[in-house]
Short mmCIF file of C-alpha atoms in Angstrom, two decimals:
data_model
loop_
_atom_site.label_atom_id
_atom_site.label_comp_id
_atom_site.label_asym_id
_atom_site.label_seq_id
_atom_site.Cartn_x
_atom_site.Cartn_y
_atom_site.Cartn_z
CA UNK A 1 13.17 24.89 -6.66
CA UNK A 2 11.45 28.13 -5.78
CA UNK A 3 8.95 27.54 -2.97
CA UNK A 4 6.22 29.84 -1.74
CA UNK A 5 4.69 28.91 1.59
CA UNK A 6 1.12 29.98 2.22
CA UNK A 7 -1.52 29.17 4.81
CA UNK A 8 -4.89 27.85 3.71
CA UNK A 9 -7.90 28.44 5.93
CA UNK A 10 -10.24 31.02 7.37
CA UNK A 11 -7.52 32.97 9.20
CA UNK A 12 -4.15 33.98 7.84
CA UNK A 13 -1.09 33.81 10.06
CA UNK A 14 2.62 34.44 9.80
CA UNK A 15 4.78 31.44 8.94
CA UNK A 16 7.83 31.22 11.22
CA UNK A 17 10.92 30.32 9.19
CA UNK A 18 14.68 30.06 9.61
CA UNK A 19 16.18 29.65 6.15
CA UNK A 20 19.81 29.68 7.27
CA UNK A 21 20.49 26.80 9.66
CA UNK A 22 24.21 25.86 9.39
CA UNK A 23 25.01 22.16 9.61
CA UNK A 24 28.77 22.18 9.10
CA UNK A 25 30.53 19.88 11.55
CA UNK A 26 27.31 18.43 12.95
CA UNK A 27 26.55 14.72 13.10
CA UNK A 28 23.27 13.26 11.91
CA UNK A 29 22.11 12.89 15.52
CA UNK A 30 22.96 16.52 16.30
CA UNK A 31 21.11 17.73 13.21
CA UNK A 32 18.03 15.75 14.18
CA UNK A 33 18.16 17.13 17.72
CA UNK A 34 18.37 20.65 16.31
CA UNK A 35 15.37 20.00 14.08
CA UNK A 36 13.35 18.80 17.07
CA UNK A 37 14.29 21.98 18.93
CA UNK A 38 12.92 24.08 16.07
CA UNK A 39 9.77 21.96 16.11
CA UNK A 40 9.31 22.54 19.84
CA UNK A 41 9.66 26.29 19.34
CA UNK A 42 6.83 26.25 16.80
CA UNK A 43 8.74 26.82 13.57
CA UNK A 44 6.92 26.00 10.34
CA UNK A 45 9.92 25.80 8.01
CA UNK A 46 13.71 25.63 8.27
CA UNK A 47 16.48 25.21 5.70
CA UNK A 48 19.57 23.17 6.51
CA UNK A 49 22.38 25.22 4.98
CA UNK A 50 25.48 23.79 3.29
CA UNK A 51 28.07 26.52 2.56
CA UNK A 52 30.50 26.02 -0.32
CA UNK A 53 33.49 28.20 -1.21
CA UNK A 54 33.80 28.59 -4.98
CA UNK A 55 33.22 25.69 -7.36
CA UNK A 56 30.85 22.85 -6.60
CA UNK A 57 32.35 19.35 -6.37
CA UNK A 58 31.07 15.80 -6.06
CA UNK A 59 31.51 15.74 -2.30
CA UNK A 60 29.02 18.59 -2.05
CA UNK A 61 26.42 16.41 -3.77
CA UNK A 62 27.10 13.68 -1.25
CA UNK A 63 26.69 16.14 1.60
CA UNK A 64 23.31 17.25 0.27
CA UNK A 65 22.31 13.61 -0.13
CA UNK A 66 23.18 12.98 3.51
CA UNK A 67 20.63 15.63 4.50
CA UNK A 68 17.86 13.86 2.60
CA UNK A 69 16.90 11.86 5.70
CA UNK A 70 16.14 15.12 7.47
CA UNK A 71 14.63 17.09 4.60
CA UNK A 72 11.10 16.19 3.59
CA UNK A 73 10.31 16.19 -0.10
CA UNK A 74 7.45 18.49 -1.05
CA UNK A 75 5.82 15.74 -3.06
CA UNK A 76 5.69 13.35 -0.10
CA UNK A 77 4.84 15.68 2.79
CA UNK A 78 1.65 14.34 4.39
CA UNK A 79 0.64 17.70 5.82
CA UNK A 80 1.22 19.86 2.76
CA UNK A 81 -0.39 19.75 -0.65
CA UNK A 82 1.41 21.06 -3.72
CA UNK A 83 -0.19 23.19 -6.34
CA UNK A 84 1.50 24.71 -9.35
CA UNK A 85 0.86 28.46 -9.62
CA UNK A 86 -0.44 27.99 -13.15
CA UNK A 87 -3.13 25.61 -11.88
CA UNK A 88 -5.00 28.56 -10.47
CA UNK A 89 -4.14 28.05 -6.82
CA UNK A 90 -5.07 31.16 -4.88
CA UNK A 91 -3.80 31.95 -1.43
CA UNK A 92 -2.03 34.80 0.32
CA UNK A 93 1.73 34.62 0.65
CA UNK A 94 2.80 34.12 4.24
CA UNK A 95 6.51 34.80 3.96
CA UNK A 96 8.71 36.54 1.41
CA UNK A 97 11.75 34.65 2.63
CA UNK A 98 10.90 31.70 0.40
CA UNK A 99 10.61 33.72 -2.77
CA UNK A 100 12.50 32.09 -5.60
CA UNK A 101 12.79 32.84 -9.30
CA UNK A 102 9.49 33.09 -11.14
CA UNK A 103 9.98 30.03 -13.29
CA UNK A 104 7.89 27.22 -14.68
CA UNK A 105 9.41 24.87 -12.12
CA UNK A 106 8.30 26.88 -9.10
CA UNK A 107 5.69 25.32 -6.85
CA UNK A 108 3.46 26.64 -4.12
CA UNK A 109 3.28 24.78 -0.83
CA UNK A 110 -0.19 25.21 0.66
CA UNK A 111 -0.39 24.18 4.33
CA UNK A 112 -3.93 23.51 5.61
CA UNK A 113 -4.72 25.79 8.54
CA UNK A 114 -5.48 22.97 10.96
CA UNK A 115 -2.06 21.41 10.32
CA UNK A 116 0.06 24.53 10.09
CA UNK A 117 1.16 24.38 13.74
CA UNK A 118 1.79 20.64 13.79
CA UNK A 119 4.28 20.24 10.97
CA UNK A 120 7.82 21.36 10.37
CA UNK A 121 8.99 21.56 6.79
CA UNK A 122 12.73 20.91 6.43
CA UNK A 123 14.46 22.09 3.26
CA UNK A 124 17.98 21.67 1.96
CA UNK A 125 19.79 24.90 1.14
CA UNK A 126 23.05 25.33 -0.75
CA UNK A 127 25.00 28.59 -0.34
CA UNK A 128 27.83 29.22 -2.79
CA UNK A 129 30.38 31.91 -1.90
CA UNK A 130 31.58 33.49 -5.16
CA UNK A 131 35.04 35.06 -5.40
CA UNK A 132 35.84 34.76 -9.12
CA UNK A 133 33.75 35.29 -12.31
CA UNK A 134 34.61 31.76 -13.43
CA UNK A 135 32.81 30.43 -10.36
CA UNK A 136 29.60 32.11 -11.53
CA UNK A 137 29.85 30.38 -14.89
CA UNK A 138 30.57 27.05 -13.19
CA UNK A 139 27.10 27.12 -11.61
CA UNK A 140 25.57 26.41 -15.01
CA UNK A 141 27.63 23.22 -15.30
CA UNK A 142 26.65 22.00 -11.84
CA UNK A 143 22.93 21.55 -12.46
CA UNK A 144 22.96 17.98 -11.13
CA UNK A 145 24.31 19.11 -7.76
CA UNK A 146 22.06 22.16 -7.55
CA UNK A 147 19.03 20.00 -8.29
CA UNK A 148 19.58 18.23 -4.97
CA UNK A 149 18.80 21.39 -2.97
CA UNK A 150 15.50 23.16 -2.41
CA UNK A 151 17.01 26.64 -2.10
CA UNK A 152 20.07 27.99 -3.90
CA UNK A 153 21.79 31.00 -2.34
CA UNK A 154 24.83 32.81 -3.67
CA UNK A 155 27.13 35.19 -1.80
CA UNK A 156 29.01 37.53 -4.18
CA UNK A 157 32.11 39.17 -2.74
CA UNK A 158 32.66 41.94 -5.34
CA UNK A 159 30.45 44.38 -7.23
CA UNK A 160 31.29 42.67 -10.53
CA UNK A 161 30.06 39.35 -9.18
CA UNK A 162 26.96 41.01 -7.73
CA UNK A 163 26.12 42.41 -11.18
CA UNK A 164 26.52 38.98 -12.76
CA UNK A 165 24.37 37.32 -10.11
CA UNK A 166 21.56 39.88 -10.30
CA UNK A 167 21.49 39.71 -14.08
CA UNK A 168 21.77 36.04 -14.94
CA UNK A 169 22.19 33.54 -12.08
CA UNK A 170 19.13 31.39 -11.39
CA UNK A 171 19.24 31.67 -7.60
CA UNK A 172 16.59 31.98 -4.92
CA UNK A 173 18.61 34.11 -2.48
CA UNK A 174 21.51 36.57 -2.71
CA UNK A 175 23.19 36.52 0.69
CA UNK A 176 25.34 39.25 2.24
CA UNK A 177 27.40 39.33 5.43
CA UNK A 178 26.39 42.77 6.67
CA UNK A 179 28.50 42.70 9.83
CA UNK A 180 31.75 43.75 8.19
CA UNK A 181 32.98 46.42 5.82
CA UNK A 182 31.50 45.84 2.36
CA UNK A 183 33.79 45.91 -0.69
CA UNK A 184 31.04 47.56 -2.76
CA UNK A 185 27.98 49.78 -2.43
CA UNK A 186 24.40 48.60 -2.85
CA UNK A 187 23.02 50.37 -5.91
CA UNK A 188 19.34 50.47 -6.82
CA UNK A 189 20.06 49.94 -10.53
CA UNK A 190 21.83 46.66 -9.79
CA UNK A 191 19.52 45.39 -7.04
CA UNK A 192 16.40 46.14 -9.09
CA UNK A 193 17.49 43.47 -11.58
CA UNK A 194 17.38 40.86 -8.83
CA UNK A 195 14.03 42.14 -7.58
CA UNK A 196 12.59 41.99 -11.09
CA UNK A 197 13.58 38.31 -11.25
CA UNK A 198 12.00 37.61 -7.82
CA UNK A 199 15.33 36.91 -6.15
CA UNK A 200 15.39 37.65 -2.42
CA UNK A 201 18.28 39.47 -0.72
CA UNK A 202 19.38 38.15 2.66
CA UNK A 203 21.27 40.04 5.34
CA UNK A 204 23.24 37.81 7.73
CA UNK A 205 23.46 39.23 11.25
CA UNK A 206 25.06 36.46 13.34
CA UNK A 207 28.22 38.39 14.18
CA UNK A 208 26.14 41.42 15.22
CA UNK A 209 25.15 39.50 18.32
CA UNK A 210 28.78 39.29 19.44
CA UNK A 211 30.13 42.85 19.58
CA UNK A 212 29.14 46.48 19.19
CA UNK A 213 31.34 47.14 16.15
CA UNK A 214 29.61 44.38 14.16
CA UNK A 215 26.21 45.69 15.24
CA UNK A 216 27.05 49.17 13.95
CA UNK A 217 28.20 47.76 10.61
CA UNK A 218 25.10 45.58 10.34
CA UNK A 219 22.75 48.53 10.95
CA UNK A 220 24.59 50.74 8.46
CA UNK A 221 24.85 48.08 5.75
CA UNK A 222 21.32 46.85 6.43
CA UNK A 223 19.84 50.30 5.89
CA UNK A 224 21.78 50.62 2.64
CA UNK A 225 20.55 47.21 1.45
CA UNK A 226 16.92 47.88 2.32
CA UNK A 227 16.99 51.28 0.63
CA UNK A 228 18.56 49.90 -2.55
CA UNK A 229 15.87 47.20 -2.69
CA UNK A 230 13.07 49.74 -2.10
CA UNK A 231 11.99 47.89 1.06
CA UNK A 232 11.06 44.75 -0.91
CA UNK A 233 12.44 41.22 -1.21
CA UNK A 234 14.73 41.50 1.83
CA UNK A 235 15.01 38.91 4.60
CA UNK A 236 17.14 38.78 7.76
#
């Protein structure tokens, strides 16, 4: 896990991504139709998101396996070549939203410029909502399930869990629902630990499209999040 998407060619361009595409309750046909819609709109990369409350179980592995027909493995993608960062690959990053932990297992996906607009990369994302400290520890015993996803996101619900996640959890994304009242404050000292480990913070804004109260909360919480992260490693 830990993908960086970059464009290779004479001209750099922004990569259009949606890394939070919910698939709960959708059939295989509906998922494929949704993927084709993203392709028609010119997206370069999307992540099919499976949300789990608490501990991971076997059925979650099966759900990720069912998405394999839609997700394209990086090693088999005909339009993208893989280069390990240590191999000396040099290209400019096109999107911070794919930033994962800086680990030996991270790979860089280099999309040739002439193919960038003709391919859609589909990833599998797993989002784990954490409500108890024991659920954080259980992530280390669920490596086999986590290995089936391309992106691992965690959503801590308390400040204690946020501290644990920023300090030790090997995740790509820390996700926050910014449209409601937060149970904790975003503190630079805590968030800097995540930034130092190249973990990206995500602000979810779906509910802000529904009513004015949620929009106000999103703006307020979003400003707090961005300030605590020093305007870096934040995606919406």
